[in-house]
CSV table of C-alpha atoms and ligand atoms in Angstrom, one decimal:
chain,number,residue,atom,x,y,z
C,1,UNK,CA,0.0,0.0,0.0
C,2,UNK,CA,1.2,3.5,-0.8
C,3,UNK,CA,2.0,5.4,2.4
C,4,UNK,CA,-0.3,8.4,3.0
C,5,UNK,CA,1.7,11.5,2.3
C,6,UNK,CA,1.9,14.0,5.3
C,7,UNK,CA,1.0,17.3,3.7
C,8,UNK,CA,-0.1,20.5,5.4
C,9,UNK,CA,-3.2,22.5,4.3
C,10,UNK,CA,-2.3,24.8,1.5
C,11,UNK,CA,-2.2,28.4,2.6
C,12,UNK,CA,-1.4,30.8,-0.3
C,13,UNK,CA,0.0,34.2,0.5
C,14,UNK,CA,-2.1,37.3,-0.2
C,15,UNK,CA,-0.6,38.5,-3.5
C,16,UNK,CA,-1.6,41.5,-5.6
C,17,UNK,CA,-2.3,40.1,-9.1
C,18,UNK,CA,-1.5,42.6,-11.8
C,19,UNK,CA,-0.7,40.2,-14.6
C,20,UNK,CA,-2.9,39.0,-17.6
C,21,UNK,CA,-5.2,37.0,-15.2
C,22,UNK,CA,-6.2,35.7,-12.9
C,23,UNK,CA,-6.9,39.1,-11.4
C,24,UNK,CA,-7.4,40.0,-7.8
C,25,UNK,CA,-10.7,38.4,-6.8
C,26,UNK,CA,-13.3,40.6,-5.0
C,27,UNK,CA,-13.4,39.6,-1.2
C,28,UNK,CA,-17.2,39.3,-1.6
C,29,UNK,CA,-16.7,36.8,-4.4
C,30,UNK,CA,-14.4,34.6,-2.3
C,31,UNK,CA,-17.0,34.8,0.5
C,32,UNK,CA,-19.8,33.8,-1.9
C,33,UNK,CA,-17.8,30.8,-3.0
C,34,UNK,CA,-17.4,29.4,0.5
C,35,UNK,CA,-21.2,29.4,1.2
C,36,UNK,CA,-22.8,25.9,1.6
C,37,UNK,CA,-23.0,23.7,-1.4
C,38,UNK,CA,-26.5,22.8,-2.4
C,39,UNK,CA,-27.8,20.5,-5.1
C,40,UNK,CA,-27.4,21.8,-8.6
C,41,UNK,CA,-31.1,20.9,-9.3
C,42,UNK,CA,-32.3,22.5,-5.9
C,43,UNK,CA,-35.0,25.0,-6.7
C,44,UNK,CA,-33.0,27.7,-4.9
C,45,UNK,CA,-30.0,27.0,-7.0
C,46,UNK,CA,-32.1,27.0,-10.2
C,47,UNK,CA,-33.4,30.4,-9.2
C,48,UNK,CA,-29.8,31.6,-8.7
C,49,UNK,CA,-29.0,30.3,-12.2
C,50,UNK,CA,-31.8,32.4,-13.7
C,51,UNK,CA,-30.4,35.5,-12.0
C,52,UNK,CA,-27.0,34.6,-13.2
C,53,UNK,CA,-28.2,34.3,-16.8
C,54,UNK,CA,-29.7,37.8,-16.6
C,55,UNK,CA,-26.5,39.2,-15.1
C,56,UNK,CA,-24.5,37.6,-17.9
C,57,UNK,CA,-26.9,39.1,-20.4
C,58,UNK,CA,-26.4,42.5,-18.8
C,59,UNK,CA,-22.6,42.2,-18.9
C,60,UNK,CA,-22.7,41.3,-22.6
C,61,UNK,CA,-25.5,43.8,-23.3
C,62,UNK,CA,-27.6,41.1,-25.1
C,63,UNK,CA,-31.0,39.6,-24.9
C,64,UNK,CA,-29.9,36.4,-26.4
C,65,UNK,CA,-31.8,33.5,-24.9
C,66,UNK,CA,-28.8,31.2,-25.3
C,67,UNK,CA,-26.6,32.8,-22.7
C,68,UNK,CA,-24.9,30.8,-20.0
C,69,UNK,CA,-21.6,30.0,-18.3
C,70,UNK,CA,-19.6,27.1,-19.6
C,71,UNK,CA,-18.3,25.0,-16.7
C,72,UNK,CA,-14.6,25.5,-17.7
C,73,UNK,CA,-12.2,28.4,-18.4
C,74,UNK,CA,-12.1,30.8,-21.3
C,75,UNK,CA,-10.4,28.4,-23.5
C,76,UNK,CA,-13.4,26.1,-23.3
C,77,UNK,CA,-15.6,29.1,-24.2
C,78,UNK,CA,-13.5,29.5,-27.3
C,79,UNK,CA,-13.8,25.8,-28.1
C,80,UNK,CA,-17.6,25.9,-27.4
C,81,UNK,CA,-18.1,28.5,-30.1
C,82,UNK,CA,-16.0,26.7,-32.7
C,83,UNK,CA,-17.2,23.1,-32.2
C,84,UNK,CA,-20.8,24.0,-32.1
C,85,UNK,CA,-21.0,26.4,-34.9
C,86,UNK,CA,-18.3,25.5,-37.4
C,87,UNK,CA,-18.6,22.3,-39.5
C,88,UNK,CA,-16.0,20.4,-41.4
C,89,UNK,CA,-15.3,21.8,-44.8
C,90,UNK,CA,-16.5,25.4,-44.0
C,91,UNK,CA,-14.4,28.4,-44.3
C,92,UNK,CA,-13.6,30.8,-41.4
C,93,UNK,CA,-11.7,34.0,-41.7
C,94,UNK,CA,-9.5,34.2,-38.6
C,95,UNK,CA,-7.8,37.4,-37.5
C,96,UNK,CA,-4.4,36.8,-35.9
C,97,UNK,CA,-2.6,39.7,-34.1
C,98,UNK,CA,-1.4,37.7,-31.1
C,99,UNK,CA,-1.5,34.4,-29.2
C,100,UNK,CA,-5.3,34.0,-29.0
C,101,UNK,CA,-6.0,34.6,-32.7
C,102,UNK,CA,-3.6,31.7,-33.4
C,103,UNK,CA,-5.5,29.5,-30.9
C,104,UNK,CA,-8.7,30.4,-32.8
C,105,UNK,CA,-7.0,29.2,-36.0
C,106,UNK,CA,-6.1,25.9,-34.4
C,107,UNK,CA,-9.7,25.4,-33.2
C,108,UNK,CA,-10.9,26.0,-36.8
C,109,UNK,CA,-8.4,23.4,-38.2
C,110,UNK,CA,-9.4,20.9,-35.5
C,111,UNK,CA,-13.0,20.9,-36.5
C,112,UNK,CA,-11.9,20.1,-40.1
C,113,UNK,CA,-12.7,23.6,-41.4
C,114,UNK,CA,-10.4,25.9,-43.4
C,115,UNK,CA,-8.9,28.9,-41.7
C,116,UNK,CA,-8.2,32.0,-43.9
C,117,UNK,CA,-5.8,33.9,-41.7
C,118,UNK,CA,-5.6,37.7,-41.7
C,119,UNK,CA,-2.4,38.6,-40.0
C,120,UNK,CA,-1.6,41.8,-38.3
C,121,UNK,CA,1.6,42.7,-36.4
C,122,UNK,CA,1.8,41.8,-32.7
C,123,UNK,CA,0.8,44.9,-30.8
C,124,UNK,CA,-1.5,46.2,-33.6
C,125,UNK,CA,-5.3,46.0,-33.7
C,126,UNK,CA,-6.9,43.9,-36.4
C,127,UNK,CA,-7.0,46.0,-39.5
C,128,UNK,CA,-10.6,46.3,-40.9
C,129,UNK,CA,-9.3,47.0,-44.4
C,130,UNK,CA,-7.4,43.7,-44.4
C,131,UNK,CA,-10.5,41.9,-43.1
C,132,UNK,CA,-12.7,43.4,-45.8
C,133,UNK,CA,-10.2,42.3,-48.5
C,134,UNK,CA,-10.3,38.7,-47.1
C,135,UNK,CA,-14.1,38.8,-47.0
C,136,UNK,CA,-14.2,39.9,-50.7
C,137,UNK,CA,-11.6,37.3,-51.7
C,138,UNK,CA,-13.6,34.5,-50.0
C,139,UNK,CA,-17.3,35.1,-50.6
C,140,UNK,CA,-17.9,31.5,-49.4
C,141,UNK,CA,-16.6,32.2,-45.9
C,142,UNK,CA,-19.2,31.5,-43.3
C,143,UNK,CA,-17.6,33.1,-40.2
C,144,UNK,CA,-15.3,35.9,-39.2
C,145,UNK,CA,-13.5,35.2,-35.9
C,146,UNK,CA,-11.4,37.7,-34.0
C,147,UNK,CA,-10.1,38.6,-30.5
C,148,UNK,CA,-11.6,41.9,-29.2
C,149,UNK,CA,-8.9,42.4,-26.5
C,150,UNK,CA,-5.7,40.6,-27.3
C,151,UNK,CA,-4.2,39.9,-23.9
C,152,UNK,CA,-0.9,38.8,-25.3
C,153,UNK,CA,-0.2,42.3,-26.7
C,154,UNK,CA,-2.6,44.7,-25.1
C,155,UNK,CA,-4.3,45.7,-28.4
C,156,UNK,CA,-8.0,46.5,-28.7
C,157,UNK,CA,-9.7,45.8,-32.0
C,158,UNK,CA,-12.8,47.6,-33.4
C,159,UNK,CA,-15.4,44.9,-32.8
C,160,UNK,CA,-18.2,47.1,-34.0
C,161,UNK,CA,-16.5,47.8,-37.4
C,162,UNK,CA,-15.5,44.2,-37.9
C,163,UNK,CA,-18.9,42.9,-37.1
C,164,UNK,CA,-20.5,45.4,-39.5
C,165,UNK,CA,-18.1,44.1,-42.3
C,166,UNK,CA,-19.0,40.5,-41.5
C,167,UNK,CA,-22.7,41.3,-41.8
C,168,UNK,CA,-22.2,42.9,-45.2
C,169,UNK,CA,-20.6,39.7,-46.4
C,170,UNK,CA,-23.1,37.3,-44.7
C,171,UNK,CA,-20.7,36.0,-42.2
C,172,UNK,CA,-21.5,35.1,-38.6
C,173,UNK,CA,-19.0,36.5,-36.1
C,174,UNK,CA,-17.2,34.6,-33.3
C,175,UNK,CA,-15.7,37.1,-30.8
C,176,UNK,CA,-13.2,36.5,-28.0
C,177,UNK,CA,-14.1,38.8,-25.2
C,178,UNK,CA,-12.2,37.0,-22.4
C,179,UNK,CA,-10.2,40.2,-21.5
C,180,UNK,CA,-12.6,42.8,-22.8
C,181,UNK,CA,-15.8,41.9,-20.8
C,182,UNK,CA,-16.2,44.4,-18.0
C,183,UNK,CA,-13.1,46.3,-18.9
C,184,UNK,CA,-13.9,48.2,-22.1
C,185,UNK,CA,-17.1,49.0,-24.1
C,186,UNK,CA,-18.8,45.9,-25.4
C,187,UNK,CA,-22.3,45.8,-26.9
C,188,UNK,CA,-23.2,42.3,-28.2
C,189,UNK,CA,-26.6,43.1,-29.7
C,190,UNK,CA,-25.9,46.6,-30.9
C,191,UNK,CA,-22.7,45.5,-32.7
C,192,UNK,CA,-24.3,42.3,-34.1
C,193,UNK,CA,-22.0,39.8,-32.5
C,194,UNK,CA,-23.2,36.2,-33.1
C,195,UNK,CA,-21.1,34.1,-30.8
C,196,UNK,CA,-19.1,35.5,-27.9
C,197,UNK,CA,-17.2,34.0,-25.0
C,198,UNK,CA,-15.4,35.4,-22.0
C,199,UNK,CA,-13.7,34.2,-18.8
C,200,UNK,CA,-14.4,34.7,-15.1
C,201,UNK,CA,-10.9,35.6,-14.0
C,202,UNK,CA,-10.0,38.7,-16.0
C,203,UNK,CA,-12.1,42.0,-15.6
C,204,UNK,CA,-14.9,40.2,-13.8
C,205,UNK,CA,-12.5,39.5,-10.9
C,206,UNK,CA,-14.1,36.2,-10.2
C,207,UNK,CA,-12.3,32.9,-9.5
C,208,UNK,CA,-10.9,31.2,-12.6
C,209,UNK,CA,-12.7,28.3,-14.3
C,210,UNK,CA,-15.9,29.6,-15.9
C,211,UNK,CA,-16.7,31.0,-19.3
C,212,UNK,CA,-19.7,33.2,-20.0
C,213,UNK,CA,-21.0,32.5,-23.5
C,214,UNK,CA,-23.8,33.8,-25.7
C,215,UNK,CA,-25.2,32.8,-29.1
C,216,UNK,CA,-27.4,35.1,-31.2
C,217,UNK,CA,-30.6,33.7,-32.7
C,218,UNK,CA,-28.7,33.4,-36.0
C,219,UNK,CA,-26.0,31.4,-34.3
C,220,UNK,CA,-28.6,29.1,-32.7
C,221,UNK,CA,-30.1,28.6,-36.2
C,222,UNK,CA,-26.7,27.6,-37.5
C,223,UNK,CA,-26.3,25.2,-34.6
C,224,UNK,CA,-29.7,23.7,-35.2
C,225,UNK,CA,-29.1,23.2,-38.9
C,226,UNK,CA,-25.9,21.2,-38.4
C,227,UNK,CA,-25.6,18.2,-40.7
C,228,UNK,CA,-23.5,16.3,-38.1
C,229,UNK,CA,-23.7,16.1,-34.3
C,230,UNK,CA,-21.3,18.4,-32.4
C,231,UNK,CA,-18.1,16.3,-32.0
C,232,UNK,CA,-17.6,17.2,-28.3
C,233,UNK,CA,-20.2,15.7,-26.0
C,234,UNK,CA,-19.4,18.0,-23.1
C,235,UNK,CA,-19.5,21.2,-25.0
C,236,UNK,CA,-22.5,20.4,-27.2
C,237,UNK,CA,-24.8,23.3,-26.4
C,238,UNK,CA,-27.9,21.5,-27.7
C,239,UNK,CA,-27.4,19.2,-24.7
C,240,UNK,CA,-26.2,21.9,-22.2
C,241,UNK,CA,-29.3,24.1,-22.9
C,242,UNK,CA,-31.5,21.4,-21.4
C,243,UNK,CA,-29.9,22.2,-18.1
C,244,UNK,CA,-29.7,26.0,-18.4
C,245,UNK,CA,-33.2,26.5,-19.9
C,246,UNK,CA,-36.4,26.4,-18.0
C,247,UNK,CA,-37.2,28.5,-15.0
C,248,UNK,CA,-37.3,28.1,-11.2
C,249,UNK,CA,-41.0,27.3,-11.3
C,250,UNK,CA,-40.6,25.0,-14.2
C,251,UNK,CA,-38.0,22.8,-12.7
C,252,UNK,CA,-39.1,19.7,-14.7
C,253,UNK,CA,-37.7,21.2,-17.9
C,254,UNK,CA,-34.2,21.2,-16.4
C,255,UNK,CA,-32.4,17.9,-17.0
C,256,UNK,CA,-29.1,16.7,-15.7
C,257,UNK,CA,-26.2,17.2,-18.1
C,258,UNK,CA,-23.2,17.5,-15.8
C,259,UNK,CA,-22.9,18.6,-12.2
C,260,UNK,CA,-22.6,22.3,-12.3
C,261,UNK,CA,-19.7,23.8,-10.4
C,262,UNK,CA,-22.1,25.0,-7.8
C,263,UNK,CA,-19.8,27.2,-5.6
C,264,UNK,CA,-17.9,28.6,-8.6
C,265,UNK,CA,-21.3,29.7,-10.0
C,266,UNK,CA,-22.1,31.5,-6.7
C,267,UNK,CA,-18.8,33.3,-7.2
C,268,UNK,CA,-19.7,34.4,-10.7
C,269,UNK,CA,-23.2,35.5,-9.6
C,270,UNK,CA,-21.5,37.7,-7.0
C,271,UNK,CA,-18.9,39.2,-9.3
C,272,UNK,CA,-21.5,40.0,-11.9
C,273,UNK,CA,-23.8,41.4,-9.3
C,274,UNK,CA,-21.0,43.7,-8.2
C,275,UNK,CA,-20.5,44.8,-11.8
C,276,UNK,CA,-24.2,45.5,-12.2
C,277,UNK,CA,-24.2,47.5,-9.0
C,278,UNK,CA,-21.3,49.6,-10.2
C,279,UNK,CA,-22.8,49.9,-13.7
C,280,UNK,CA,-21.0,48.8,-16.9
C,281,UNK,CA,-20.2,52.3,-18.0
C,282,UNK,CA,-18.8,53.2,-14.7
C,283,UNK,CA,-16.6,50.1,-14.7
C,284,UNK,CA,-15.3,50.9,-18.2
C,285,UNK,CA,-14.5,54.4,-17.1
C,286,UNK,CA,-12.7,53.2,-14.0
C,287,UNK,CA,-10.5,51.0,-16.1
C,288,UNK,CA,-9.7,53.9,-18.4
C,289,UNK,CA,-9.0,56.3,-15.5
C,290,UNK,CA,-6.6,53.8,-13.8
C,291,UNK,CA,-4.8,53.3,-17.1
C,292,UNK,CA,-4.2,57.0,-17.2
C,293,UNK,CA,-2.7,57.0,-13.7
C,294,UNK,CA,-0.5,54.0,-14.5
C,295,UNK,CA,0.6,55.5,-17.8
C,296,UNK,CA,1.8,58.7,-16.2
C,297,UNK,CA,3.9,56.8,-13.7
C,298,UNK,CA,5.2,54.3,-16.3
C,299,UNK,CA,6.3,57.0,-18.7
C,300,UNK,CA,7.9,58.8,-15.7
C,301,UNK,CA,10.1,55.8,-15.2
C,302,UNK,CA,11.1,56.1,-18.9
C,303,UNK,CA,9.3,52.9,-19.9
C,304,UNK,CA,7.6,52.7,-23.3
C,305,UNK,CA,4.2,51.1,-24.1
C,306,UNK,CA,4.1,48.4,-26.8
C,307,UNK,CA,0.7,49.5,-28.2
C,308,UNK,CA,-0.2,52.8,-29.8
C,309,UNK,CA,-2.4,54.9,-27.5
C,310,UNK,CA,-5.3,54.9,-30.0
C,311,UNK,CA,-5.7,51.1,-29.7
C,312,UNK,CA,-4.4,50.4,-26.3
C,313,UNK,CA,-6.3,48.3,-23.7
C,314,UNK,CA,-6.6,50.1,-20.4
C,315,UNK,CA,-6.8,46.7,-18.6
C,316,UNK,CA,-3.7,45.1,-20.1
C,317,UNK,CA,-0.7,47.3,-20.4
C,318,UNK,CA,2.2,45.8,-22.3
C,319,UNK,CA,5.4,47.7,-21.7
C,320,UNK,CA,8.9,47.2,-23.1
C,321,UNK,CA,11.4,45.9,-20.6
C,322,UNK,CA,14.1,48.6,-20.3
C,323,UNK,CA,17.5,47.9,-21.9
C,324,UNK,CA,19.8,45.8,-19.8
C,325,UNK,CA,17.2,44.8,-17.2
C,326,UNK,CA,16.8,41.1,-16.2
C,327,UNK,CA,13.2,40.2,-17.0
C,328,UNK,CA,12.7,37.2,-14.7
C,329,UNK,CA,14.9,38.7,-12.0
C,330,UNK,CA,12.6,41.8,-11.7
C,331,UNK,CA,9.5,39.7,-11.7
C,332,UNK,CA,10.9,37.5,-9.0
C,333,UNK,CA,11.8,40.5,-6.8
C,334,UNK,CA,8.3,42.0,-7.2
C,335,UNK,CA,6.8,38.7,-6.2
C,336,UNK,CA,9.1,38.0,-3.2
C,337,UNK,CA,9.5,41.5,-1.8
C,338,UNK,CA,6.1,43.1,-2.7
C,339,UNK,CA,3.8,40.1,-3.2
C,340,UNK,CA,3.1,41.6,-6.6
C,341,UNK,CA,2.6,39.6,-9.7
C,342,UNK,CA,3.0,41.2,-13.1
C,343,UNK,CA,2.9,39.2,-16.4
C,344,UNK,CA,5.8,38.1,-18.6
C,345,UNK,CA,5.7,38.7,-22.3
C,346,UNK,CA,4.0,36.0,-24.3
C,347,UNK,CA,4.9,34.6,-27.8
C,348,UNK,CA,6.7,37.2,-29.9
C,349,UNK,CA,6.9,39.5,-26.9
C,350,UNK,CA,8.5,36.9,-24.5
C,351,UNK,CA,11.6,38.4,-22.8
C,352,UNK,CA,10.8,41.8,-24.5
C,353,UNK,CA,7.8,43.1,-22.6
C,354,UNK,CA,5.9,42.9,-19.3
C,355,UNK,CA,2.2,42.8,-19.1
C,356,UNK,CA,0.6,44.9,-16.3
C,357,UNK,CA,-3.0,44.1,-15.7
C,358,UNK,CA,-5.5,46.5,-14.3
C,359,UNK,CA,-8.5,44.2,-14.3
C,360,UNK,CA,-11.7,44.4,-12.4
C,361,UNK,CA,-11.1,44.7,-8.7
C,362,UNK,CA,-7.4,45.2,-9.5
C,363,UNK,CA,-8.2,48.5,-11.4
C,364,UNK,CA,-7.7,50.6,-8.2
C,365,UNK,CA,-5.5,53.5,-7.2
C,366,UNK,CA,-3.8,51.4,-4.4
C,367,UNK,CA,-2.8,48.8,-7.0
C,368,UNK,CA,-1.4,51.3,-9.4
C,369,UNK,CA,0.5,53.1,-6.6
C,370,UNK,CA,2.0,49.8,-5.4
C,371,UNK,CA,3.0,48.7,-8.9
C,372,UNK,CA,4.7,52.0,-9.6
C,373,UNK,CA,6.5,52.2,-6.3
C,374,UNK,CA,7.7,48.5,-6.5
C,375,UNK,CA,8.9,48.9,-10.1
C,376,UNK,CA,10.7,52.1,-9.3
C,377,UNK,CA,12.5,50.5,-6.3
C,378,UNK,CA,13.3,47.3,-8.1
C,379,UNK,CA,14.6,49.0,-11.2
C,380,UNK,CA,16.9,51.2,-9.1
F,401,PLP,C1,-7.1,34.4,-20.9
F,401,PLP,C2,-7.6,34.4,-22.3
F,401,PLP,C3,-8.1,33.2,-22.9
F,401,PLP,C4,-8.1,31.9,-22.2
F,401,PLP,O1,-8.8,31.9,-21.0
F,401,PLP,P1,-8.5,30.8,-20.0
F,401,PLP,O2,-9.5,31.0,-18.9
F,401,PLP,O3,-7.1,31.0,-19.6
F,401,PLP,O4,-8.7,29.4,-20.6
F,401,PLP,C5,-8.6,33.3,-24.2
F,401,PLP,N1,-8.6,34.5,-24.8
F,401,PLP,C6,-8.0,35.6,-24.3
F,401,PLP,C7,-8.0,36.9,-25.1
F,401,PLP,C8,-7.5,35.6,-23.0
F,401,PLP,O5,-7.0,36.7,-22.5
């Protein structure tokens, strides 16, 4: 028999998370998560899910009936959109200006579809003119897929303009809003987004592991008219909807699909409730304001931003590592001496940039002040 290992309870330190996610979780959200677990078909839990759905609809600014939280992180939200909507042999125009656009391309290939890639430089927004050219060159394309807020570089793309182009060319849109939701303006219905996914651990400041997703009626029609079943059983939304649909007083309609992550859903409910109480527009403004404060301090230290101001994300600040500075060494000192986490560069920016997140609960003056003070001291 294998001897029982003697291991102490895990007690993480209290860090300040200013990387690309997870972000600092609201204390109220951590408290919500530790409340008693109840059955996932308990009428009280079902009523909580109904509220959660309306909170997700508010955050996305959509009245889409098919709006829910996938029981897995943002990557599963991405996969949910591709495996449900795209069928083998179809053509998808995929915009790639960082790590997550490339992941979209891989998702397209894995469902047996063809990805037409529109490349833009790392640190640049997706260029609508390039997308328009691709749409014209491929009139048989069925989808346009792009990342609204590219967390690997800190660039914000014009989702409204890109969706308008897609509509003109009869394409459905698949939009990654993992980092944008709650941090910058996002209007799913007004902009005509067909399929969108996000994550709990970025600007929502919830615990990691859940992915809010919404499909427009046109996306639902596409799903219903599939010629083949969705390849993934777990992510098949035609099955999941049996659990998320129905109402508290119509419990019979809800059928077991998988055991919902009950406590994590309490946490998401609380984080979205906090967002609704603050108001979306106020939250967007707070992120913009905190970016301005950070920017002044960063530029005061002589550090340059990667992304041009016109397309820069307030919640994800990619900055060039100053000449002659030890990337990993600085991040280690910040973590050990200040309990502060900032993000390393990813992909083409690995070793060249740091990524400073101002996400959700983390977009506060105290955090900006701590980050600037710590960076100044460590760099000196
Ligand atoms: C973080 C992130 C993802 C992946 O989310 P996970 O929760 O880590 O799976 C996808 N897209 C973007 C833009 C992200 O920032």
